[in-house]
Coordinates of N, CA and C in Angstrom, one line a residue:
X7 N -15.5 -4.2 -6.4 CA -14.5 -5.0 -5.7 C -13.7 -4.2 -4.7
X8 N -13.3 -4.8 -3.6 CA -12.5 -4.1 -2.6 C -11.0 -4.0 -3.1
X9 N -10.5 -2.8 -3.1 CA -9.1 -2.6 -3.5 C -8.2 -3.1 -2.5
X10 N -7.2 -3.9 -2.8 CA -6.3 -4.4 -1.9 C -4.9 -3.9 -2.2
X11 N -4.1 -3.8 -1.1 CA -2.7 -3.4 -1.2 C -1.9 -4.5 -0.4
X12 N -0.7 -4.6 -0.7 CA 0.1 -5.6 0.0 C 1.3 -4.9 0.7
X13 N 1.7 -5.4 1.9 CA 2.8 -4.9 2.5 C 4.1 -5.4 1.9
X14 N 5.2 -5.0 2.5 CA 6.5 -5.4 1.8 C 6.7 -6.9 1.8
X15 N 6.0 -7.6 2.7 CA 6.2 -9.1 2.7 C 5.3 -9.8 1.8
X16 N 4.4 -9.0 1.1 CA 3.4 -9.6 0.2 C 2.1 -10.0 0.8
X17 N 1.9 -9.8 2.2 CA 0.6 -10.1 2.8 C -0.4 -9.1 2.3
X18 N -1.6 -9.5 2.2 CA -2.6 -8.6 1.7 C -3.4 -7.9 2.8
X19 N -3.6 -6.6 2.6 CA -4.4 -5.8 3.5 C -5.4 -5.1 2.7
X20 N -6.6 -5.0 3.2 CA -7.7 -4.4 2.4 C -7.5 -2.9 2.2
X21 N -7.3 -2.1 3.3 CA -7.2 -0.7 3.2 C -6.2 -0.1 4.2
X22 N -5.2 0.7 3.8 CA -4.2 1.2 4.6 C -4.2 2.7 4.5
X23 N -4.0 3.4 5.7 CA -3.9 4.8 5.8 C -2.6 5.2 6.5
X24 N -1.9 6.2 6.1 CA -0.7 6.7 6.8 C -1.1 8.1 7.3
X25 N -1.0 8.2 8.7 CA -1.3 9.4 9.3 C -0.4 10.5 8.8
X26 N -0.9 11.6 8.4 CA -0.1 12.7 7.8 C 0.3 12.5 6.3
X27 N -0.2 11.4 5.8 CA 0.1 11.1 4.4 C 1.5 10.4 4.2
X28 N 1.6 9.7 3.1 CA 2.9 9.0 2.9 C 3.9 9.7 2.0
X29 N 3.7 11.0 1.8 CA 4.6 11.8 0.9 C 6.0 11.8 1.3
X30 N 6.3 11.9 2.7 CA 7.6 11.9 3.1 C 8.3 10.6 2.9
X31 N 7.6 9.5 3.3 CA 8.1 8.2 3.1 C 8.3 7.9 1.6
X32 N 7.4 8.3 0.8 CA 7.5 8.1 -0.7 C 8.8 8.8 -1.2
X33 N 9.0 10.1 -0.8 CA 10.1 10.9 -1.3 C 11.4 10.2 -0.9
X34 N 11.5 9.7 0.4 CA 12.7 9.0 0.9 C 12.9 7.7 0.1
X35 N 11.8 7.0 -0.2 CA 12.0 5.7 -1.0 C 12.5 6.0 -2.4
X36 N 12.0 7.1 -3.0 CA 12.4 7.4 -4.3 C 13.9 7.9 -4.3
X37 N 14.3 8.6 -3.3 CA 15.7 9.0 -3.2 C 16.6 7.8 -3.0
X38 N 16.1 6.8 -2.2 CA 16.9 5.6 -2.1 C 17.0 4.8 -3.4
X39 N 15.9 4.8 -4.1 CA 15.9 4.1 -5.5 C 16.9 4.8 -6.4
X40 N 16.9 6.1 -6.4 CA 17.9 6.9 -7.2 C 19.3 6.5 -6.9
X41 N 19.6 6.5 -5.5 CA 21.0 6.1 -5.1 C 21.3 4.7 -5.6
X42 N 20.4 3.8 -5.4 CA 20.7 2.4 -5.8 C 20.9 2.3 -7.3
X43 N 20.3 3.2 -8.1 CA 20.4 3.2 -9.5 C 21.6 4.1 -10.0
X44 N 22.4 4.6 -9.0 CA 23.6 5.4 -9.3 C 23.3 6.8 -9.7
X45 N 22.1 7.3 -9.3 CA 21.7 8.7 -9.6 C 21.8 9.5 -8.3
X46 N 21.9 10.8 -8.5 CA 21.9 11.7 -7.3 C 20.4 11.8 -6.7
X47 N 20.3 11.6 -5.4 CA 19.0 11.7 -4.8 C 18.5 13.1 -4.7
X48 N 17.2 13.2 -4.7 CA 16.5 14.5 -4.5 C 15.8 14.6 -3.2
X49 N 16.4 14.0 -2.2 CA 15.9 14.0 -0.8 C 16.9 14.6 0.2
X50 N 16.5 15.5 1.0 CA 17.5 16.2 1.9 C 18.3 15.2 2.8
X51 N 17.6 14.1 3.3 CA 18.4 13.2 4.2 C 19.4 12.4 3.4
X52 N 19.3 12.4 2.1 CA 20.2 11.6 1.3 C 21.2 12.4 0.4
X53 N 21.0 13.7 0.4 CA 21.7 14.6 -0.5 C 23.2 14.6 -0.2
X54 N 23.6 14.3 1.0 CA 25.1 14.3 1.4 C 25.8 13.1 0.9
X55 N 25.1 12.0 0.5 CA 25.7 10.8 0.1 C 26.0 10.7 -1.4
X56 N 27.2 10.2 -1.8 CA 27.5 10.1 -3.2 C 27.1 8.8 -3.8
X57 N 26.9 7.7 -2.9 CA 26.5 6.4 -3.4 C 25.8 5.6 -2.3
X58 N 25.2 4.5 -2.7 CA 24.5 3.7 -1.8 C 25.3 3.1 -0.7
X59 N 26.6 2.8 -1.0 CA 27.5 2.2 0.0 C 27.7 3.2 1.1
X60 N 27.8 4.5 0.8 CA 28.0 5.5 1.9 C 26.8 5.5 2.8
X61 N 25.6 5.3 2.2 CA 24.4 5.3 3.0 C 24.4 4.1 4.0
X62 N 24.8 2.9 3.4 CA 24.8 1.7 4.2 C 25.8 1.9 5.4
X63 N 27.0 2.5 5.1 CA 28.0 2.7 6.1 C 27.5 3.6 7.2
X64 N 26.8 4.7 6.8 CA 26.2 5.7 7.7 C 25.2 5.0 8.6
X65 N 24.3 4.2 8.0 CA 23.2 3.6 8.8 C 23.8 2.6 9.8
X66 N 24.9 2.0 9.5 CA 25.5 1.0 10.4 C 26.3 1.7 11.5
X67 N 26.4 3.0 11.5 CA 27.2 3.7 12.5 C 26.3 4.3 13.6
X68 N 26.9 4.8 14.7 CA 26.1 5.4 15.7 C 25.6 6.8 15.3
X69 N 26.3 7.4 14.3 CA 25.9 8.7 13.8 C 24.4 8.7 13.3
X70 N 23.9 7.5 12.9 CA 22.6 7.4 12.4 C 21.5 7.3 13.5
X71 N 21.9 7.3 14.8 CA 21.0 7.2 15.9 C 20.0 8.3 15.9
X72 N 20.4 9.5 15.3 CA 19.6 10.7 15.3 C 18.7 10.7 14.1
X73 N 18.8 9.7 13.2 CA 18.0 9.6 12.0 C 17.2 8.2 11.9
X74 N 16.3 7.9 12.9 CA 15.7 6.6 12.9 C 14.8 6.3 11.7
X75 N 14.2 7.4 11.1 CA 13.4 7.2 9.9 C 14.3 6.7 8.7
X76 N 15.5 7.3 8.6 CA 16.4 6.9 7.5 C 16.9 5.5 7.7
X77 N 17.2 5.2 9.0 CA 17.7 3.8 9.3 C 16.6 2.8 8.9
X78 N 15.4 3.1 9.3 CA 14.3 2.1 9.0 C 14.1 2.0 7.5
X79 N 14.1 3.1 6.8 CA 13.9 3.1 5.3 C 15.0 2.3 4.6
X80 N 16.2 2.5 5.1 CA 17.4 1.8 4.5 C 17.3 0.3 4.8
X81 N 16.9 0.0 6.0 CA 16.7 -1.5 6.3 C 15.6 -2.1 5.5
X82 N 14.5 -1.4 5.3 CA 13.4 -1.9 4.4 C 13.9 -2.0 2.9
X83 N 14.6 -1.0 2.5 CA 15.1 -1.0 1.1 C 16.1 -2.2 0.9
X84 N 16.9 -2.4 1.9 CA 17.9 -3.5 1.8 C 17.2 -4.9 1.8
X85 N 16.2 -5.0 2.6 CA 15.5 -6.3 2.7 C 14.5 -6.5 1.5
X86 N 13.8 -5.5 1.1 CA 12.7 -5.7 0.1 C 13.0 -5.0 -1.2
X87 N 13.8 -3.9 -1.2 CA 14.1 -3.2 -2.4 C 13.3 -1.9 -2.4
X88 N 13.9 -0.8 -2.9 CA 13.2 0.5 -2.9 C 12.0 0.5 -3.8
X89 N 12.1 -0.2 -4.9 CA 10.9 -0.2 -5.8 C 9.7 -0.8 -5.2
X90 N 9.9 -1.9 -4.4 CA 8.8 -2.5 -3.7 C 8.2 -1.6 -2.7
X91 N 9.1 -0.8 -2.0 CA 8.6 0.2 -1.0 C 7.7 1.2 -1.7
X92 N 8.2 1.7 -2.9 CA 7.4 2.7 -3.6 C 6.1 2.2 -4.1
X93 N 6.1 0.9 -4.5 CA 4.8 0.3 -5.0 C 3.9 0.1 -3.8
X94 N 4.4 -0.3 -2.6 CA 3.6 -0.4 -1.4 C 3.0 0.9 -1.0
X95 N 3.8 1.9 -0.9 CA 3.4 3.2 -0.4 C 2.3 3.8 -1.3
X96 N 2.4 3.5 -2.6 CA 1.5 4.1 -3.6 C 0.0 3.6 -3.3
X97 N -0.1 2.5 -2.5 CA -1.4 1.9 -2.2 C -1.9 2.2 -0.8
X98 N -1.2 3.1 -0.1 CA -1.6 3.5 1.3 C -2.3 4.8 1.4
X99 N -3.3 4.9 0.5 CA -4.0 6.2 0.4 C -5.5 6.1 0.8
X100 N -5.9 5.1 1.5 CA -7.3 5.0 2.0 C -7.6 6.1 3.0
X101 N -8.7 6.7 3.0 CA -9.1 7.7 4.1 C -9.1 6.9 5.4
X102 N -8.6 7.6 6.5 CA -8.5 7.0 7.8 C -9.8 6.3 8.3
X103 N -10.9 7.0 8.0 CA -12.2 6.4 8.5 C -12.6 5.1 7.8
X104 N -12.0 4.8 6.7 CA -12.3 3.6 6.0 C -11.1 2.6 6.0
X105 N -10.1 2.9 6.7 CA -8.9 2.1 6.7 C -9.0 0.9 7.6
X106 N -8.4 -0.2 7.2 CA -8.3 -1.5 8.0 C -7.0 -1.3 8.9
X107 N -6.0 -0.8 8.4 CA -4.7 -0.6 9.1 C -4.3 0.9 9.0
X108 N -3.9 1.4 10.1 CA -3.5 2.8 10.1 C -2.0 2.9 10.6
X109 N -1.1 3.5 9.9 CA 0.3 3.6 10.2 C 0.5 5.0 10.7
X110 N 1.2 5.2 11.8 CA 1.5 6.5 12.4 C 2.8 6.5 13.1
X111 N 3.5 7.6 13.2 CA 4.6 7.8 14.0 C 4.1 8.0 15.4
X112 N 5.0 7.9 16.4 CA 4.6 8.2 17.8 C 4.2 9.6 17.9
X113 N 5.0 10.5 17.3 CA 4.7 11.9 17.4 C 3.3 12.2 16.8
X114 N 2.9 11.7 15.7 CA 1.7 12.0 15.0 C 0.5 11.2 15.7
X115 N 0.8 10.3 16.6 CA -0.3 9.6 17.3 C -0.9 10.4 18.4
X116 N -0.2 11.4 18.8 CA -0.7 12.2 20.0 C -2.1 12.7 19.8
X117 N -2.9 12.5 20.8 CA -4.3 13.0 20.7 C -5.3 12.0 20.0
X118 N -4.7 10.9 19.5 CA -5.6 9.9 18.8 C -5.7 8.6 19.7
X119 N -6.7 7.8 19.4 CA -6.8 6.5 20.0 C -7.3 5.5 19.0
X120 N -6.9 4.3 19.2 CA -7.3 3.2 18.3 C -7.6 2.0 19.2
X121 N -8.5 1.1 18.8 CA -8.8 -0.1 19.5 C -7.6 -1.0 19.8
X122 N -6.7 -1.1 18.8 CA -5.5 -1.9 18.9 C -4.3 -1.1 18.4
X123 N -3.2 -1.2 19.1 CA -2.0 -0.5 18.7 C -0.8 -1.5 18.8
X124 N 0.0 -1.5 17.8 CA 1.2 -2.3 17.7 C 2.4 -1.3 17.6
X125 N 3.3 -1.3 18.5 CA 4.5 -0.4 18.4 C 5.5 -1.1 17.4
X126 N 6.0 -0.3 16.5 CA 6.9 -0.8 15.5 C 8.2 -1.3 16.1
X127 N 9.0 -1.9 15.3 CA 10.3 -2.5 15.7 C 11.5 -1.5 15.6
X128 N 11.2 -0.2 15.2 CA 12.3 0.7 15.0 C 12.7 1.5 16.3
X129 N 12.1 1.1 17.4 CA 12.4 1.8 18.7 C 13.7 1.1 19.2
X130 N 14.7 2.0 19.6 CA 15.9 1.5 20.1 C 15.9 1.3 21.6
X131 N 16.2 0.0 22.1 CA 16.3 -0.3 23.5 C 17.5 0.4 24.0
X132 N 17.4 1.1 25.2 CA 18.5 1.9 25.7 C 19.7 1.0 26.1
X133 N 19.5 -0.2 26.4 CA 20.6 -1.1 26.8 C 21.1 -0.9 28.2
X134 N 22.2 -1.5 28.5 CA 22.8 -1.5 29.8 C 24.2 -0.9 29.8
X135 N 24.6 -0.3 30.9 CA 26.0 0.2 31.0 C 26.9 -1.0 31.4
X136 N 28.2 -0.7 31.7 CA 29.2 -1.7 32.0 C 28.9 -2.3 33.4
X137 N 28.1 -1.7 34.2 CA 27.8 -2.2 35.6 C 26.5 -3.0 35.5
X138 N 25.8 -3.1 34.4 CA 24.6 -3.8 34.3 C 23.4 -3.0 34.6
X139 N 23.5 -1.7 34.7 CA 22.4 -0.8 35.0 C 21.8 -0.3 33.6
X140 N 20.5 -0.2 33.6 CA 19.9 0.3 32.3 C 20.3 1.8 32.1
X141 N 20.7 2.0 30.8 CA 21.1 3.4 30.5 C 19.9 4.3 30.6
X142 N 20.0 5.5 31.2 CA 18.9 6.3 31.4 C 18.3 6.8 30.1
X143 N 17.0 6.9 30.1 CA 16.2 7.3 28.9 C 15.9 8.8 29.1
X144 N 16.2 9.7 28.1 CA 15.9 11.1 28.3 C 14.4 11.3 28.5
X145 N 14.1 12.2 29.4 CA 12.6 12.5 29.7 C 11.8 12.7 28.5
X146 N 12.3 13.4 27.5 CA 11.5 13.7 26.2 C 11.1 12.4 25.6
X147 N 12.1 11.4 25.5 CA 11.8 10.1 24.9 C 10.8 9.3 25.7
X148 N 10.9 9.4 27.1 CA 9.9 8.7 27.9 C 8.5 9.2 27.7
X149 N 8.4 10.5 27.6 CA 7.1 11.1 27.3 C 6.5 10.7 26.0
X150 N 7.4 10.6 25.0 CA 6.9 10.1 23.7 C 6.5 8.6 23.8
X151 N 7.3 7.8 24.5 CA 6.9 6.4 24.7 C 5.5 6.3 25.5
X152 N 5.3 7.2 26.4 CA 4.1 7.2 27.2 C 2.9 7.5 26.2
X153 N 3.1 8.5 25.3 CA 2.1 8.8 24.3 C 1.8 7.6 23.5
X154 N 2.8 6.9 23.0 CA 2.6 5.8 22.1 C 1.9 4.6 22.8
X155 N 2.2 4.4 24.1 CA 1.6 3.3 24.8 C 0.2 3.5 25.3
X156 N -0.2 4.8 25.3 CA -1.5 5.1 25.8 C -2.5 5.4 24.7
X157 N -2.2 5.0 23.4 CA -3.1 5.2 22.3 C -4.1 4.1 22.1
X158 N -3.8 2.9 22.8 CA -4.7 1.8 22.6 C -5.8 1.8 23.6
X159 N -7.0 1.6 23.1 CA -8.2 1.5 24.0 C -8.3 0.1 24.6
X160 N -8.0 -0.9 23.8 CA -8.2 -2.3 24.3 C -6.9 -3.1 24.3
X161 N -6.1 -3.2 23.2 CA -5.0 -4.1 23.0 C -3.8 -3.3 22.7
X162 N -2.7 -3.5 23.4 CA -1.4 -2.9 23.1 C -0.3 -4.0 23.0
X163 N 0.3 -4.0 21.8 CA 1.5 -4.8 21.6 C 2.6 -3.9 21.6
X164 N 3.3 -3.8 22.8 CA 4.4 -2.8 23.0 C 5.7 -3.1 22.3
X165 N 5.8 -4.2 21.6 CA 7.0 -4.5 20.7 C 8.3 -4.2 21.4
X166 N 9.0 -3.3 20.8 CA 10.4 -2.9 21.3 C 10.3 -2.0 22.5
X167 N 9.1 -1.6 22.9 CA 9.0 -0.7 24.1 C 8.9 -1.6 25.4
X168 N 9.1 -2.9 25.3 CA 9.1 -3.8 26.4 C 10.0 -3.4 27.5
X169 N 11.1 -2.7 27.2 CA 12.1 -2.2 28.2 C 11.5 -1.2 29.1
X170 N 10.4 -0.6 28.8 CA 9.7 0.4 29.7 C 9.3 -0.4 31.0
X171 N 8.9 -1.6 30.9 CA 8.5 -2.4 32.1 C 9.7 -2.6 33.0
X172 N 10.9 -2.8 32.4 CA 12.1 -2.9 33.2 C 12.4 -1.5 33.9
X173 N 12.2 -0.4 33.2 CA 12.4 0.9 33.8 C 11.4 1.1 35.0
X174 N 10.2 0.8 34.8 CA 9.2 1.0 35.8 C 9.6 0.2 37.1
X175 N 10.1 -1.0 36.9 CA 10.6 -1.8 38.0 C 11.7 -1.2 38.8
X176 N 12.5 -0.3 38.1 CA 13.6 0.3 38.8 C 13.2 1.6 39.5
X177 N 12.0 2.1 39.3 CA 11.6 3.4 39.9 C 11.3 3.1 41.4
X178 N 11.9 3.9 42.3 CA 11.7 3.7 43.7 C 10.3 4.0 44.2

């Protein structure tokens, strides 16, 4: 029989692979579960927090803009629960060559290609200033967005990177 795993919403997927392995995400999910259970977390991104409420406060602040992985993990834990995250990650161990779905960060996608790519929802739109102009995107981020958008051979769902089209329209 084909082994199935389900994502956090309960949808079934046949085979999932995480580029670079899911150890980092698993460690973060376990740290979140510890904090939610009133225990001290054993994860460096969470070690400074005394309780779950401090994490929620931090994630809601601009200070967390430099920690997008933490923000996403906390959002998932808030919506689905850390234990469901842990259970889901435990089933994302299919070898890449046999996987139906491959999860990757933009950084880890460099040099790879897939037939279809969907950009995740954790990319932050730069927004507009008080005059209505788009806030400039640092060149390093634009290069990373370029890498992410050029991984698809046939189909690209650019998700939250749709703002790049607005930027291109502003280039003289």
